[in-house]
Every structure is written in C-alpha cells, then in structure tokens.
Coordinates of C-alpha atoms and ligand atoms in Angstrom, one line a residue:
X932 CA -0.1 0.0 -0.1
X933 CA 1.7 3.3 -1.1
X934 CA -1.0 5.6 -1.0
X935 CA -4.1 6.2 1.7
X936 CA -6.3 3.1 1.1
X937 CA -10.2 3.6 1.4
X938 CA -10.1 2.6 5.1
X939 CA -7.6 5.6 6.2
X940 CA -9.0 7.9 3.6
X941 CA -12.8 7.7 4.7
X942 CA -12.3 9.0 8.1
X943 CA -9.7 11.5 7.1
X944 CA -11.9 13.0 4.6
X945 CA -14.8 13.3 7.1
X946 CA -12.3 15.3 9.2
X947 CA -11.3 17.5 6.3
X948 CA -14.9 17.8 5.3
X949 CA -16.1 18.8 9.0
X950 CA -13.5 21.6 8.9
X951 CA -14.1 22.8 5.5
X952 CA -17.8 22.9 6.2
X953 CA -17.3 24.6 9.6
X954 CA -18.7 21.8 11.6
X955 CA -15.2 22.0 13.3
X956 CA -14.4 25.5 13.3
X957 CA -12.1 28.3 15.2
X958 CA -8.5 27.9 14.7
X959 CA -7.6 26.2 17.9
X960 CA -10.1 23.5 17.6
X961 CA -9.3 23.0 13.8
X962 CA -5.4 22.5 14.8
X963 CA -6.3 19.8 17.6
X964 CA -8.7 17.9 15.4
X965 CA -5.9 17.7 12.7
X966 CA -3.6 16.3 15.2
X967 CA -5.9 13.8 16.4
X968 CA -6.7 12.8 12.8
X969 CA -3.0 11.8 12.4
X970 CA -2.6 9.7 15.4
X971 CA -5.8 7.8 14.3
X972 CA -4.2 7.4 11.0
X973 CA -1.3 5.6 12.7
X974 CA -3.5 3.8 15.0
X975 CA -5.3 2.2 12.0
X976 CA -2.3 1.6 9.7
X977 CA -1.7 -2.4 9.7
X978 CA 1.5 -2.5 7.3
X979 CA 5.0 -3.3 8.4
X980 CA 7.2 -0.4 7.5
X981 CA 7.8 3.0 9.0
X982 CA 9.0 4.5 5.7
X983 CA 5.7 3.6 4.3
X984 CA 3.8 4.8 7.5
X985 CA 5.5 8.1 7.4
X986 CA 4.7 8.6 3.7
X987 CA 1.2 8.0 4.6
X988 CA 1.0 10.6 7.3
X989 CA 2.6 13.0 5.0
X990 CA -0.2 12.4 2.6
X991 CA -2.8 12.6 5.3
X992 CA -1.3 15.8 6.4
X993 CA -1.3 17.2 2.9
X994 CA -5.0 16.4 2.4
X995 CA -6.1 17.9 5.7
X996 CA -4.0 21.0 5.0
X997 CA -6.0 22.5 2.5
X998 CA -9.4 22.1 4.3
X999 CA -9.0 25.8 5.5
X1000 CA -6.4 28.0 4.3
X1001 CA -5.8 31.0 6.6
X1002 CA -5.5 29.4 10.0
X1003 CA -2.1 28.4 10.6
X1004 CA -2.9 26.3 13.5
X1005 CA -4.0 23.6 11.1
X1006 CA -0.4 23.5 9.4
X1007 CA 1.2 23.8 12.9
X1008 CA -0.6 20.9 14.4
X1009 CA 0.0 18.8 11.2
X1010 CA 3.9 19.8 11.0
X1011 CA 4.2 18.7 14.8
X1012 CA 2.8 15.4 14.3
X1013 CA 5.1 14.8 11.4
X1014 CA 8.2 16.1 13.1
X1015 CA 7.2 13.4 15.9
X1016 CA 6.6 10.6 13.1
X1017 CA 10.3 11.2 11.8
X1018 CA 11.5 10.5 15.3
X1019 CA 9.9 7.1 15.5
X1020 CA 12.3 4.0 14.7
X1021 CA 9.7 1.3 14.0
X1022 CA 5.7 1.4 13.4
X1023 CA 4.7 0.6 16.8
X1024 CA 7.0 3.0 18.3
X1025 CA 5.9 5.6 15.8
X1026 CA 2.1 5.0 16.7
X1027 CA 2.9 5.6 20.4
X1028 CA 4.7 8.7 19.8
X1029 CA 1.9 10.3 17.6
X1030 CA -0.8 9.1 20.1
X1031 CA 1.3 10.7 23.0
X1032 CA 2.0 13.8 20.6
X1033 CA -1.9 14.2 19.6
X1034 CA -3.1 13.9 23.3
X1035 CA -0.5 16.5 24.6
X1036 CA -1.5 18.8 21.6
X1037 CA -5.3 18.4 22.7
X1038 CA -4.4 19.0 26.5
X1039 CA -2.4 22.2 25.3
X1040 CA -5.4 23.4 23.7
X1041 CA -7.3 23.1 26.8
X1042 CA -4.9 24.4 29.1
X1043 CA -4.3 27.5 26.9
X1044 CA -7.9 28.0 27.7
X1045 CA -7.1 28.0 31.4
X1046 CA -4.0 30.1 31.1
X1047 CA -4.5 32.9 28.7
X1048 CA -7.2 34.1 30.9
X1049 CA -5.1 34.2 33.8
X1050 CA -2.5 36.2 31.7
X1051 CA -4.8 38.4 30.1
X1052 CA -6.6 39.5 33.3
X1053 CA -4.0 42.3 34.3
X1054 CA -5.2 44.0 31.2
X1055 CA -8.6 44.4 32.2
X1056 CA -10.0 47.0 34.7
X1057 CA -13.4 47.2 36.8
X1058 CA -16.3 48.4 34.8
X1059 CA -14.8 47.9 31.5
X1060 CA -16.9 47.8 28.5
X1061 CA -15.3 45.1 26.2
X1062 CA -16.3 44.6 22.5
X1063 CA -15.4 41.4 21.0
X1064 CA -15.9 40.1 17.2
X1065 CA -16.5 36.7 16.0
X1066 CA -16.4 33.7 18.0
X1067 CA -13.0 32.7 19.6
X1068 CA -12.5 30.5 22.6
X1069 CA -9.7 31.9 23.5
X1070 CA -10.8 35.5 23.4
X1071 CA -14.1 34.3 25.1
X1072 CA -12.3 32.5 28.0
X1073 CA -10.4 35.8 28.4
X1074 CA -13.5 37.9 28.8
X1075 CA -15.4 35.6 31.0
X1076 CA -12.6 35.4 33.5
X1077 CA -11.9 38.9 33.8
X1078 CA -15.7 39.4 34.4
X1079 CA -15.7 37.0 37.0
X1080 CA -13.0 38.7 38.8
X1081 CA -13.7 42.4 38.3
X1082 CA -17.0 44.2 38.9
X1083 CA -19.1 46.0 36.5
X1084 CA -17.7 44.5 33.2
X1085 CA -20.2 44.8 30.1
X1086 CA -19.5 43.3 26.7
X1087 CA -20.7 44.1 23.2
X1088 CA -20.4 41.0 20.7
X1089 CA -20.5 41.6 17.0
X1090 CA -23.0 39.4 15.0
X1091 CA -20.0 38.6 12.7
X1092 CA -21.7 38.4 9.1
X1093 CA -22.3 36.4 7.0
X1094 CA -21.7 33.3 9.2
X1095 CA -22.8 34.9 12.4
X1096 CA -20.4 33.5 14.8
X1097 CA -21.6 36.0 17.2
X1098 CA -24.6 34.1 17.9
X1099 CA -22.2 31.6 19.3
X1100 CA -19.9 33.9 21.3
X1101 CA -22.6 36.1 22.9
X1102 CA -24.8 33.0 24.3
X1103 CA -21.6 31.4 25.4
X1104 CA -20.5 34.6 27.5
X1105 CA -24.1 34.9 28.8
X1106 CA -24.2 31.3 29.9
X1107 CA -21.1 32.2 32.1
X1108 CA -22.9 35.0 33.9
X1109 CA -21.3 37.7 31.5
X1110 CA -23.3 40.7 30.7
X1111 CA -23.3 40.5 27.1
X1112 CA -25.2 42.4 24.5
X1113 CA -25.5 41.6 20.7
X1114 CA -24.8 44.3 17.9
X1115 CA -24.6 44.1 14.1
X1116 CA -21.2 44.8 12.7
X1117 CA -22.2 48.0 11.3
X1118 CA -22.8 49.3 14.8
X1119 CA -19.3 49.3 16.2
X1120 CA -18.5 52.8 15.6
X1121 CA -21.9 54.1 17.2
X1122 CA -21.1 51.5 20.2
X1123 CA -17.7 52.8 20.7
X1124 CA -18.5 56.3 20.8
X1125 CA -22.0 56.1 22.8
X1126 CA -21.4 53.1 25.2
X1127 CA -17.6 54.1 26.2
X1128 CA -16.0 50.9 25.1
X1129 CA -12.8 50.6 26.7
X1130 CA -11.2 47.5 25.3
X1131 CA -11.4 45.1 22.4
X1132 CA -10.5 41.6 22.6
X1133 CA -10.4 39.0 20.0
X1134 CA -9.0 35.8 18.9
X1135 CA -6.4 35.1 16.2
X1136 CA -6.3 32.7 13.0
X1137 CA -2.6 33.6 12.3
X1138 CA -0.2 36.0 13.8
X1139 CA 2.6 37.0 11.3
X1140 CA 6.1 37.5 12.3
X1141 CA 5.6 41.2 11.7
X1142 CA 3.0 41.4 14.3
X1143 CA 0.3 41.6 12.1
X1144 CA -3.2 39.8 12.9
X1145 CA -5.2 37.5 10.5
X1146 CA -8.7 37.3 11.8
X1147 CA -12.3 37.2 11.1
X1148 CA -13.3 39.5 8.3
X1149 CA -14.4 42.6 9.9
X1150 CA -11.3 42.6 12.4
X1151 CA -9.2 45.2 10.8
X1152 CA -12.3 47.7 10.8
X1153 CA -12.9 47.2 14.5
X1154 CA -9.2 47.7 15.0
X1155 CA -9.3 50.8 13.1
X1156 CA -12.3 52.2 15.2
X1157 CA -10.4 51.3 18.2
X1158 CA -7.2 53.1 17.0
X1159 CA -9.7 56.0 16.2
X1160 CA -11.3 56.0 19.6
X1161 CA -8.0 55.4 21.4
X1162 CA -9.2 51.8 22.8
X1163 CA -6.6 49.2 23.4
X1164 CA -6.9 46.4 21.2
X1165 CA -5.9 42.8 22.5
X1166 CA -5.5 39.4 20.7
X1167 CA -5.7 36.3 22.7
X1168 CA -3.6 33.8 20.9
X1169 CA -1.9 30.8 22.0
X1170 CA 1.6 29.8 20.7
X1171 CA 0.2 27.6 17.7
X1172 CA -1.7 30.7 16.1
X1173 CA 1.7 32.1 15.5
X1174 CA 3.1 31.3 11.9
X1175 CA 6.7 30.1 11.3
X1176 CA 5.9 30.3 7.7
X1177 CA 5.8 34.4 8.0
X1178 CA 9.5 34.4 9.0
X1179 CA 10.0 34.4 5.6
X1180 CA 9.2 37.9 4.6
X1181 CA 8.1 37.2 1.1
X1182 CA 5.3 34.4 2.4
X1183 CA 1.8 35.8 1.9
X1184 CA -0.9 34.2 4.5
X1185 CA -3.6 33.1 2.3
X1186 CA -7.1 34.6 2.7
X1187 CA -9.8 32.1 2.6
X1188 CA -12.9 32.9 0.3
X1189 CA -16.1 30.9 1.0
X1190 CA -19.2 30.0 -1.0
X1191 CA -21.2 33.1 -2.0
X1192 CA -24.4 31.5 -0.8
X1193 CA -23.2 32.3 2.8
X1194 CA -23.8 36.0 1.9
X1195 CA -26.9 35.8 -0.5
X1196 CA -28.4 33.2 -3.0
X1197 CA -28.1 34.3 -6.7
X1198 CA -31.9 34.4 -7.2
X1199 CA -31.9 36.9 -4.2
X1200 CA -29.5 39.4 -6.1
X1201 CA -29.8 38.7 -9.7
X1202 CA -27.2 40.1 -11.9
X1203 CA -24.8 40.9 -8.8
X1204 CA -21.5 39.3 -8.3
X1205 CA -20.9 38.3 -4.7
X1206 CA -17.3 38.4 -3.0
X1207 CA -16.9 36.5 0.2
X1208 CA -13.3 36.6 1.8
X1209 CA -13.7 35.5 5.5
X1210 CA -10.7 36.7 7.0
X1211 CA -8.5 40.0 7.0
X1212 CA -5.2 41.4 8.1
X1213 CA -4.7 43.9 10.8
X1214 CA -1.7 45.8 10.8
X1215 CA 0.8 45.5 13.8
X1216 CA 0.4 49.2 14.9
X1217 CA -3.4 48.5 15.6
X1218 CA -2.4 45.7 18.0
X1219 CA -1.6 46.4 21.9
X1220 CA -0.7 43.0 22.9
X1221 CA -0.9 39.5 22.0
X1222 CA -1.7 37.5 24.9
X1223 CA -0.3 34.0 25.1
X1224 CA -0.5 31.1 27.5
X1225 CA 2.9 32.4 28.9
X1226 CA 3.0 36.1 28.4
X1227 CA 1.9 39.2 26.8
X1228 CA 3.8 39.9 23.6
X1229 CA 3.9 43.1 21.9
X1230 CA 3.9 43.3 18.2
X1231 CA 7.5 44.2 17.5
X1232 CA 8.4 41.1 19.7
X1233 CA 6.6 38.5 17.4
X1234 CA 9.2 37.8 15.0
X1235 CA 11.8 36.8 18.0
X1236 CA 8.8 34.7 19.9
X1237 CA 8.2 33.0 16.5
X1238 CA 11.7 32.1 15.9
X1239 CA 12.2 30.7 19.5
X1240 CA 9.0 28.6 19.5
X1241 CA 9.2 27.1 16.2
X1242 CA 13.1 26.9 15.5
X1243 CA 13.1 23.1 15.8
X1244 CA 10.0 22.0 14.0
X1245 CA 10.8 21.7 10.1
X1246 CA 7.8 23.0 7.8
X1247 CA 7.2 19.7 6.1
X1248 CA 3.7 20.8 4.6
Ligands
LIG1714 C1 -13.1 32.1 13.9 C2 -12.0 33.3 14.2 C3 -11.7 33.2 15.6 C4 -10.2 32.5 15.5 C5 -9.8 32.0 17.1 O1 -13.2 31.9 12.3 O2 -11.9 33.9 13.3 O3 -11.5 34.5 15.9 O4 -10.5 31.2 14.9 O5 -10.7 31.2 17.6 P1 -14.1 30.7 11.7 P2 -10.3 30.2 18.8 O6 -15.6 30.9 12.4 O7 -14.2 30.9 10.3 O8 -13.5 29.6 12.0 O9 -9.9 31.3 19.7 O10 -11.6 29.6 19.4 O11 -9.1 29.4 18.5

C-alpha cells in the first residue's frame, strides 16, 4: 500500500469535510482535530514499515492542510505530528509517539484556555466595556474570567456576518454569567462612541512574524475604530496561532474565500457578483498585546517569539 487506502482515507475525508464545512471551526479547534486525525491514521495503519507509515502520514497531512487555508494552527498541528513521526524507529514506536503527541496537543489546547485568561486579566479594569468580534474560545475565556474577577464588566459582541459566529460567542458568554449585548457589525462605531468601549478583545487565526493579525473578516475595521477612539486592542492567541511560515518576509498568508451562498443566493440578487473573503489582516501598529498562555507580547517582539517557539519544527507541508 503506497497511498491512503479507502479505510484510512474515509475517516480523514470526514475530518477534512467537517473543517471545510465549519462543523469543526475556530482556529484552535481545527489544529487539535488535525493532530488527533493523524494519530488515528497511525493507529489504523496495518502495514509493517515505518517508511511507508511516514509517507502515509505526509499524504494525510497534505489532504487535511487544504481544508482551510488561513488558520496556521492547522499546519502547525500537522507539522508537529510529522516531526514526531520522523523520530519513530519502528511502526509501533511511531504509533505511540503520535498518540502521545496528539493527546498532549489536545491538552495544550485546553490548558491555553485556562492560562490565557490568567495572563490577560491584568489588562482589564473594573467597569470595562469590552467589544469582541466573531467567536473565539480564547478571547471568550479571557473575557469571562475577567468578568468573574472584576466588577461591572459589560460586553458587546458583534453578529459577525455572514456566518454569524456572534450568535455562538454572545450566548456562550451569557451562559458564564457575563453581561453581554449582541450588535450588528455596522454598529461598532456607534457603540464605541456612545457606550464608552474601553477594550477590544479578539482571537486570532494567524499571527504573522511582523506582528500583524489575521482574523475574521471585519477585525481590521474594528481595529481601525479602536485606534480612532484610542481603545486598547488585545488579541488572545496561544502559541500555535503564530506562523513560522511568515518568518520568510515574502510569504503571503492566504485569505480564504468561502461560498457566496453564505452571503446571499443568486436568486436574491439577480445580476450581482458576490465576493466573500472571510478573514482580513490587521496591521501590527493597531494591536496593543498578543496575550499567549505564557506572556503578553507586543507586536515588535513577535518575530523573536516565533523564531524561538518554532526553530526545531521543520515545515514539512
Ligand atoms: C473564527 C475566528 C476566531 C479564531 C480564533 O473563524 O476568526 O476568532 O479562529 O478562535 P471561523 P479560537 O469561524 O471562520 O473558523 O480562539 O477559538 O481558536
């Protein structure tokens, strides 16, 4: 067997399709699912050679990597697993290494959601009025933790067209006892001016070495307004949101375009073209801090952070 047979390809294709269709979504969750999927390929492999297993894992990683292009977590998770596979000296050893690495990866995802809020809390004040965009589990955890430790915190959560992730973010915050109000995306300027917003907090799909942020479409507009109203803009992002690919200054972070039907059907707008880019780039000078599980990093320190965190992980895909 030199390529993925039906038994291995079927479950992988399902993971790929769940990510592509946004059944599994959010950058952190995507990276975790991809790492676990490679461990399952190794578990299910019934051949005898470690060389063949490694080449199957590479094939599987390539298949998963194109499920969503913008979130670097997907490639970081896969590269970490391929690196682990390169150290195995026999099939059984490789299988065990991948299982251990995938479980550790999944644990790190959960631990980051415990640790980021504790790093972020020093950036909040009593009675803060926070604005958040999209659904980010990292940003949501930080906001909920701050709201449970400091009095009087209120939150505005954008609807986030077209996929409306705000309808996940806002109730998730409410469920944790946070005073949260849902607004349409175009209300951000009005709310900043009239409701006294004091912090913006968002998540990240990719943080580039130059300190710029790639996150849900509209993030840049929110950042521009935060800049205009002099509101600190915080990004909650664990280690694997940072992109080693961007150490190469020529590398361009791909911006995913999704089906136009997420905005409107052709029948609703006859004769009209529709464009649906789903992420955008926010320049480094609009970000105050990236809050990671270990520390808060200013944009000009991101390159050094990426170099130190990824220097031993070859980029195999
Ligand atoms: C989700 C999104 C989130 C980041 C971070 O986009 O932009 O802000 O992925 O999420 P989509 P998390 O819904 O298109 O995946 O903090 O949960 O990793």
